[in-house]
XYZ file of C-alpha atoms in Angstrom:
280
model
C 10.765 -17.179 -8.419
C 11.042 -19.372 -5.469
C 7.878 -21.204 -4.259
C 6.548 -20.884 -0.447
C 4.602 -23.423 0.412
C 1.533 -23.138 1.691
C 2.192 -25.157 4.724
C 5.291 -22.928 5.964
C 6.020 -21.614 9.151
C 6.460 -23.360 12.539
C 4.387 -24.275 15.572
C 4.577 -20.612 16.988
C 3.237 -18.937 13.619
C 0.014 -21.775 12.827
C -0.861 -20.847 17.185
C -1.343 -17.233 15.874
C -3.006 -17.574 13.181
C -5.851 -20.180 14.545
C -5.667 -17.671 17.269
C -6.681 -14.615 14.654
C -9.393 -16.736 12.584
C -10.917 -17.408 16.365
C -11.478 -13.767 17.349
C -12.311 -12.747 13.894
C -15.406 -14.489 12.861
C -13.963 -13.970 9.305
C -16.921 -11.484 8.780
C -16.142 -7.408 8.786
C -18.764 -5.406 8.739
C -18.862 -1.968 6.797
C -20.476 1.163 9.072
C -20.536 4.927 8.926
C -21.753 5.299 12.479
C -24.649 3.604 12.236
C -25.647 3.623 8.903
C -24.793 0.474 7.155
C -23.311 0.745 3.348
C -22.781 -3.017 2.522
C -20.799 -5.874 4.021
C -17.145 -6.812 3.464
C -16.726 -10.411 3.964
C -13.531 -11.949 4.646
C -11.473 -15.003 4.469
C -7.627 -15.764 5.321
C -5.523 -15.076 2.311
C -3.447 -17.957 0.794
C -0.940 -18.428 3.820
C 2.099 -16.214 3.775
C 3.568 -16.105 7.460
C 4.111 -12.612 9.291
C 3.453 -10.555 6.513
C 4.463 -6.683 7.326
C 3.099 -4.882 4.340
C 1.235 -5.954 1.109
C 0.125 -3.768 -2.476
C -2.114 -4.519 -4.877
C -2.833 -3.011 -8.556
C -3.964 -4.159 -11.811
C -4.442 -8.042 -10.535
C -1.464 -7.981 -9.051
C -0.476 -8.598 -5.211
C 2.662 -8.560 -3.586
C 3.975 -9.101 0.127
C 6.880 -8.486 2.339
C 7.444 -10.571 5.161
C 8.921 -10.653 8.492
C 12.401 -11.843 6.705
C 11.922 -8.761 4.526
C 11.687 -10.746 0.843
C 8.908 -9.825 -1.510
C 6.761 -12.005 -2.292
C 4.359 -12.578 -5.516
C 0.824 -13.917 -5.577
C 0.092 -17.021 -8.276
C -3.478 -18.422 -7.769
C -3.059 -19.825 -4.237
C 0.595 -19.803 -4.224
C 3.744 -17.201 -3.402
C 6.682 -16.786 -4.848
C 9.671 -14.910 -3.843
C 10.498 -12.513 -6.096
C 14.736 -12.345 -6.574
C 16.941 -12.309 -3.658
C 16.866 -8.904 -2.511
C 15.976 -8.046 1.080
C 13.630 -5.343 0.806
C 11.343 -3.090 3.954
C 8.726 -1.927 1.198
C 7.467 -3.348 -2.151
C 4.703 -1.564 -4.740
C 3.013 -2.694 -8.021
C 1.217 -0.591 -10.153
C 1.010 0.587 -14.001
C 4.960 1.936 -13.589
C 5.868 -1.722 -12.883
C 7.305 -3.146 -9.987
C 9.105 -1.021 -7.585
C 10.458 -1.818 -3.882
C 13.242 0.021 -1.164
C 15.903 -2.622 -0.216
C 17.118 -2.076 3.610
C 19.707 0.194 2.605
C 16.983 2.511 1.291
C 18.168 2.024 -2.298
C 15.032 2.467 -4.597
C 14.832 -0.576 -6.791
C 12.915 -1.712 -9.686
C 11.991 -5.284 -10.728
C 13.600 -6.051 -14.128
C 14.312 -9.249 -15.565
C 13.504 -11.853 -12.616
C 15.336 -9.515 -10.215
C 15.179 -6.079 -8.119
C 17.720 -3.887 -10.102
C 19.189 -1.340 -7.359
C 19.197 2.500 -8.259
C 21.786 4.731 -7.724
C 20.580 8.215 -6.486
C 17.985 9.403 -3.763
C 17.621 7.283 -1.019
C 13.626 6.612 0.142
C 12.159 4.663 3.190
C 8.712 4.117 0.526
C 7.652 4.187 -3.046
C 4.485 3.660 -4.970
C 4.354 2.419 -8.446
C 0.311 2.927 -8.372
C -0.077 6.040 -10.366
C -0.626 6.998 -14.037
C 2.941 5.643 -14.471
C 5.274 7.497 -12.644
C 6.766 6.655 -9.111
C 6.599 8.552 -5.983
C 8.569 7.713 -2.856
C 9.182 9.448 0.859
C 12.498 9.829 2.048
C 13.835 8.805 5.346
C 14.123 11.007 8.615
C 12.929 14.075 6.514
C 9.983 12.777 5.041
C 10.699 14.425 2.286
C 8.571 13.505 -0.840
C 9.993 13.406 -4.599
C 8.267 11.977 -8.072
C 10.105 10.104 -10.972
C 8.447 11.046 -14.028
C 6.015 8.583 -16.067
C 8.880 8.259 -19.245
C 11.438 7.892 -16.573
C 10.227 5.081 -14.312
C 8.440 3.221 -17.481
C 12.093 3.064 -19.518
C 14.295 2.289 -16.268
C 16.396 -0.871 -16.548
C 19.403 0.458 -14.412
C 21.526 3.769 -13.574
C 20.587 6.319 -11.918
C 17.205 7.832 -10.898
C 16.476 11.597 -11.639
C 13.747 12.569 -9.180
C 11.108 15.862 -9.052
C 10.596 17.271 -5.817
C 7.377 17.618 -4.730
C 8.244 20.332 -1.978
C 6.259 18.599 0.748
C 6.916 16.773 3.531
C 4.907 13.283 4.342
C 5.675 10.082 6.141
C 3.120 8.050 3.723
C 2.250 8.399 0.276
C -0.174 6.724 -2.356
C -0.874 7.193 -6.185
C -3.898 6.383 -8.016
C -4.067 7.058 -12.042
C -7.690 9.091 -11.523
C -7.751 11.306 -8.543
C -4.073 12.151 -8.104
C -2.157 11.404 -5.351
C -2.990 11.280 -0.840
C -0.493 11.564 1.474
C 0.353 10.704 5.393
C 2.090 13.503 7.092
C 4.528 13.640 10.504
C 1.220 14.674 12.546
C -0.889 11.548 10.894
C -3.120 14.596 9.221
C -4.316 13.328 5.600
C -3.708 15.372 2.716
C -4.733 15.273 -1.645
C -3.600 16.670 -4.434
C -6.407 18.262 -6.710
C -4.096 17.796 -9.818
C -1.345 15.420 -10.456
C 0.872 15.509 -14.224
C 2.442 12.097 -14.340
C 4.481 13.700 -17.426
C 5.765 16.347 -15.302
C 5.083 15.371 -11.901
C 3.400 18.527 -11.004
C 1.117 18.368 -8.220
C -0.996 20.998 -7.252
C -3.858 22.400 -4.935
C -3.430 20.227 -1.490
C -5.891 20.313 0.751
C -5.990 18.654 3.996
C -9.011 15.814 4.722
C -10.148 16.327 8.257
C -11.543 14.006 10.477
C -9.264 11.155 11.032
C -5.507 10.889 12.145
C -3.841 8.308 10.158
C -1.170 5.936 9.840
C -1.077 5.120 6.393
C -3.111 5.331 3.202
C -3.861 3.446 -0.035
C -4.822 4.636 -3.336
C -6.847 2.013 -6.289
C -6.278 1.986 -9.618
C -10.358 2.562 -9.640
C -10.319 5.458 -7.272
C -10.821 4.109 -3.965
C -8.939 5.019 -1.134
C -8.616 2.935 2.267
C -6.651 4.080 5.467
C -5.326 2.875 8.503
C -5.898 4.805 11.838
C -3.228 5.567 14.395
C -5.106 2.860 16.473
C -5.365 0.277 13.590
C -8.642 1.154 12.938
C -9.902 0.827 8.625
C -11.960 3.727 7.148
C -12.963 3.997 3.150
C -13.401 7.793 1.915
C -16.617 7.632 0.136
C -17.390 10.886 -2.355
C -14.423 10.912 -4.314
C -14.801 12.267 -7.883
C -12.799 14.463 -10.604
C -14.895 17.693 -9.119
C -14.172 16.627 -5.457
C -11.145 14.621 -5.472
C -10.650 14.539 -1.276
C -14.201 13.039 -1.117
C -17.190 13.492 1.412
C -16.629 11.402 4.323
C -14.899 8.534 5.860
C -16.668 5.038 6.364
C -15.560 2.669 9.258
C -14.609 -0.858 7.915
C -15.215 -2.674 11.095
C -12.611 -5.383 11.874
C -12.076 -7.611 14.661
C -8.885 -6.372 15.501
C -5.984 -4.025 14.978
C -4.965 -3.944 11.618
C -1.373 -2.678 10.271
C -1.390 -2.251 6.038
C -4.331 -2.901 3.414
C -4.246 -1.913 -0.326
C -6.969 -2.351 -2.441
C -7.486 -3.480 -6.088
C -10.716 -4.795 -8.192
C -12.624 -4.846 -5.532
C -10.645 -6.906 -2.880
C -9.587 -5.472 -0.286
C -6.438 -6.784 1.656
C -5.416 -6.317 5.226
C -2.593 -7.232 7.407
C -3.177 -7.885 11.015
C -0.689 -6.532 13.872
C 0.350 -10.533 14.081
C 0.949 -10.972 10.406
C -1.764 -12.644 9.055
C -3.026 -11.469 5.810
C -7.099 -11.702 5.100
C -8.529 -11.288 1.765
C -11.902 -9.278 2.059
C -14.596 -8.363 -0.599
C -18.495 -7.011 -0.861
């Protein structure tokens, strides 16, 4: 793994981020309208320049940048991870899974992304009890490799489930099954998810909020991203009620565009790129 120093990045990209950690105040605030449920308190992450989209599960964080590598998170350090150029990366208890810019699904074997023959997906998560789950392009169609599958994979060909919906974003957790993004921004669940089988059943839609993406923990939690870059937490969420009670606001200074959430740390990505570690 190649090493990015801290210090990276020219004139243009230190500006912006002085710029962010100005109007921030480094301190986010956690609201449900008025009622106040604890404070999130933030600092900037170890530096990783315009960072488009991060992931986090069991200890674990990875990035992809601007330049579209992936990127690896060592104490205050990141490391590239291989050499190929990738628009979405995931880490969970399946391993390490990313889509290159071909839309080739790839997992991480051996120091390297290993490229899959097969479906093609625009996103995959590797969050779940094991198996992956990705969204194809333009269709939005959404498919499941099953827990024995993705675990074994070294290279070949991928054999993927249907799941016989359609959703733009989608997000595994190994407790409460699996949330989804659809072509409207609505916000859907699955009451029961078979990582074995990949059988998900009873969706139901979770109203109040139009969103652009969500994130599943490996403890539960789930975090979202508005249409307007707003951050909510669904609060509620348990084995008898699986889509939860109601949504939280996570107040933040500005306009965020990815999070993921892991052990209680919460990481966000900022429409300029900068990446904040927050916790409470």
């Amino acid at each position: 793994m190649r090493r990015v120093p801290c210090g990276c990045g020219g004139e243009g990209d230190i500006s912006l981020v002085l710029l962010d950690l100005v109007v921030c105040g480094m301190l986010l605030r956690n609201v449900d309208h008025g009622a106040r449920s604890g404070a999130w308190t933030c600092r900037e992450a170890p530096q990783l320049y315009h960072v488009r989209q991060i992931d986090a599960g069991q200890g674990k964080v990875v990035a992809r940048t601007s330049s579209n590598y992936a990127y690896f998170l060592s104490g205050s350090s990141w490391y590239r991870l291989g050499s190929t150029t990738l628009k979405h990366v995931s880490v969970g208890p399946a391993g390490m899974w990313g889509v290159d810019t071909s839309n080739r699904v790839c997992k991480y074997v051996a120091g390297n992304f290993v490229q899959s023959s097969g479906l093609s997906m625009q996103q995959v998560d590797a969050g779940g009890d094991g198996q992956v789950v990705g969204v194809t392009p333009s269709s939005y169609s959404t498919y499941c490799l099953r827990s024995s599958l993705a675990l074994a994979y070294k290279a070949g060909s991928l054999s993927w489930n249907s799941l016989s919906r359609t959703m733009r974003y989608y997000s595994c957790g190994p407790l409460y099954g699996c949330w989804g993004v659809d072509s409207r921004s609505q916000v859907y669940v699955t009451q029961r998810f078979t990582p074995t089988s990949c059988g998900a059943t009873g969706w139901t839609q979770v109203p109040g909020l139009t969103m652009r993406m969500v994130e599943v923990g490996t403890d539960g939690n789930v975090f979202g991203v508005t249409t307007n870059g707003s951050v909510y937490q669904r609060v509620g969420i348990s084995h008898v009620r699986p889509q939860g009670t109601a949504w939280v606001s996570v107040s933040m200074c500005m306009p965020i565009s990815h999070l993921s959430y892991d052990l209680g740390q919460l990481w966000v990505v900022t429409n300029s790129g900068m990446l904040l570690q927050c916790s409470h």
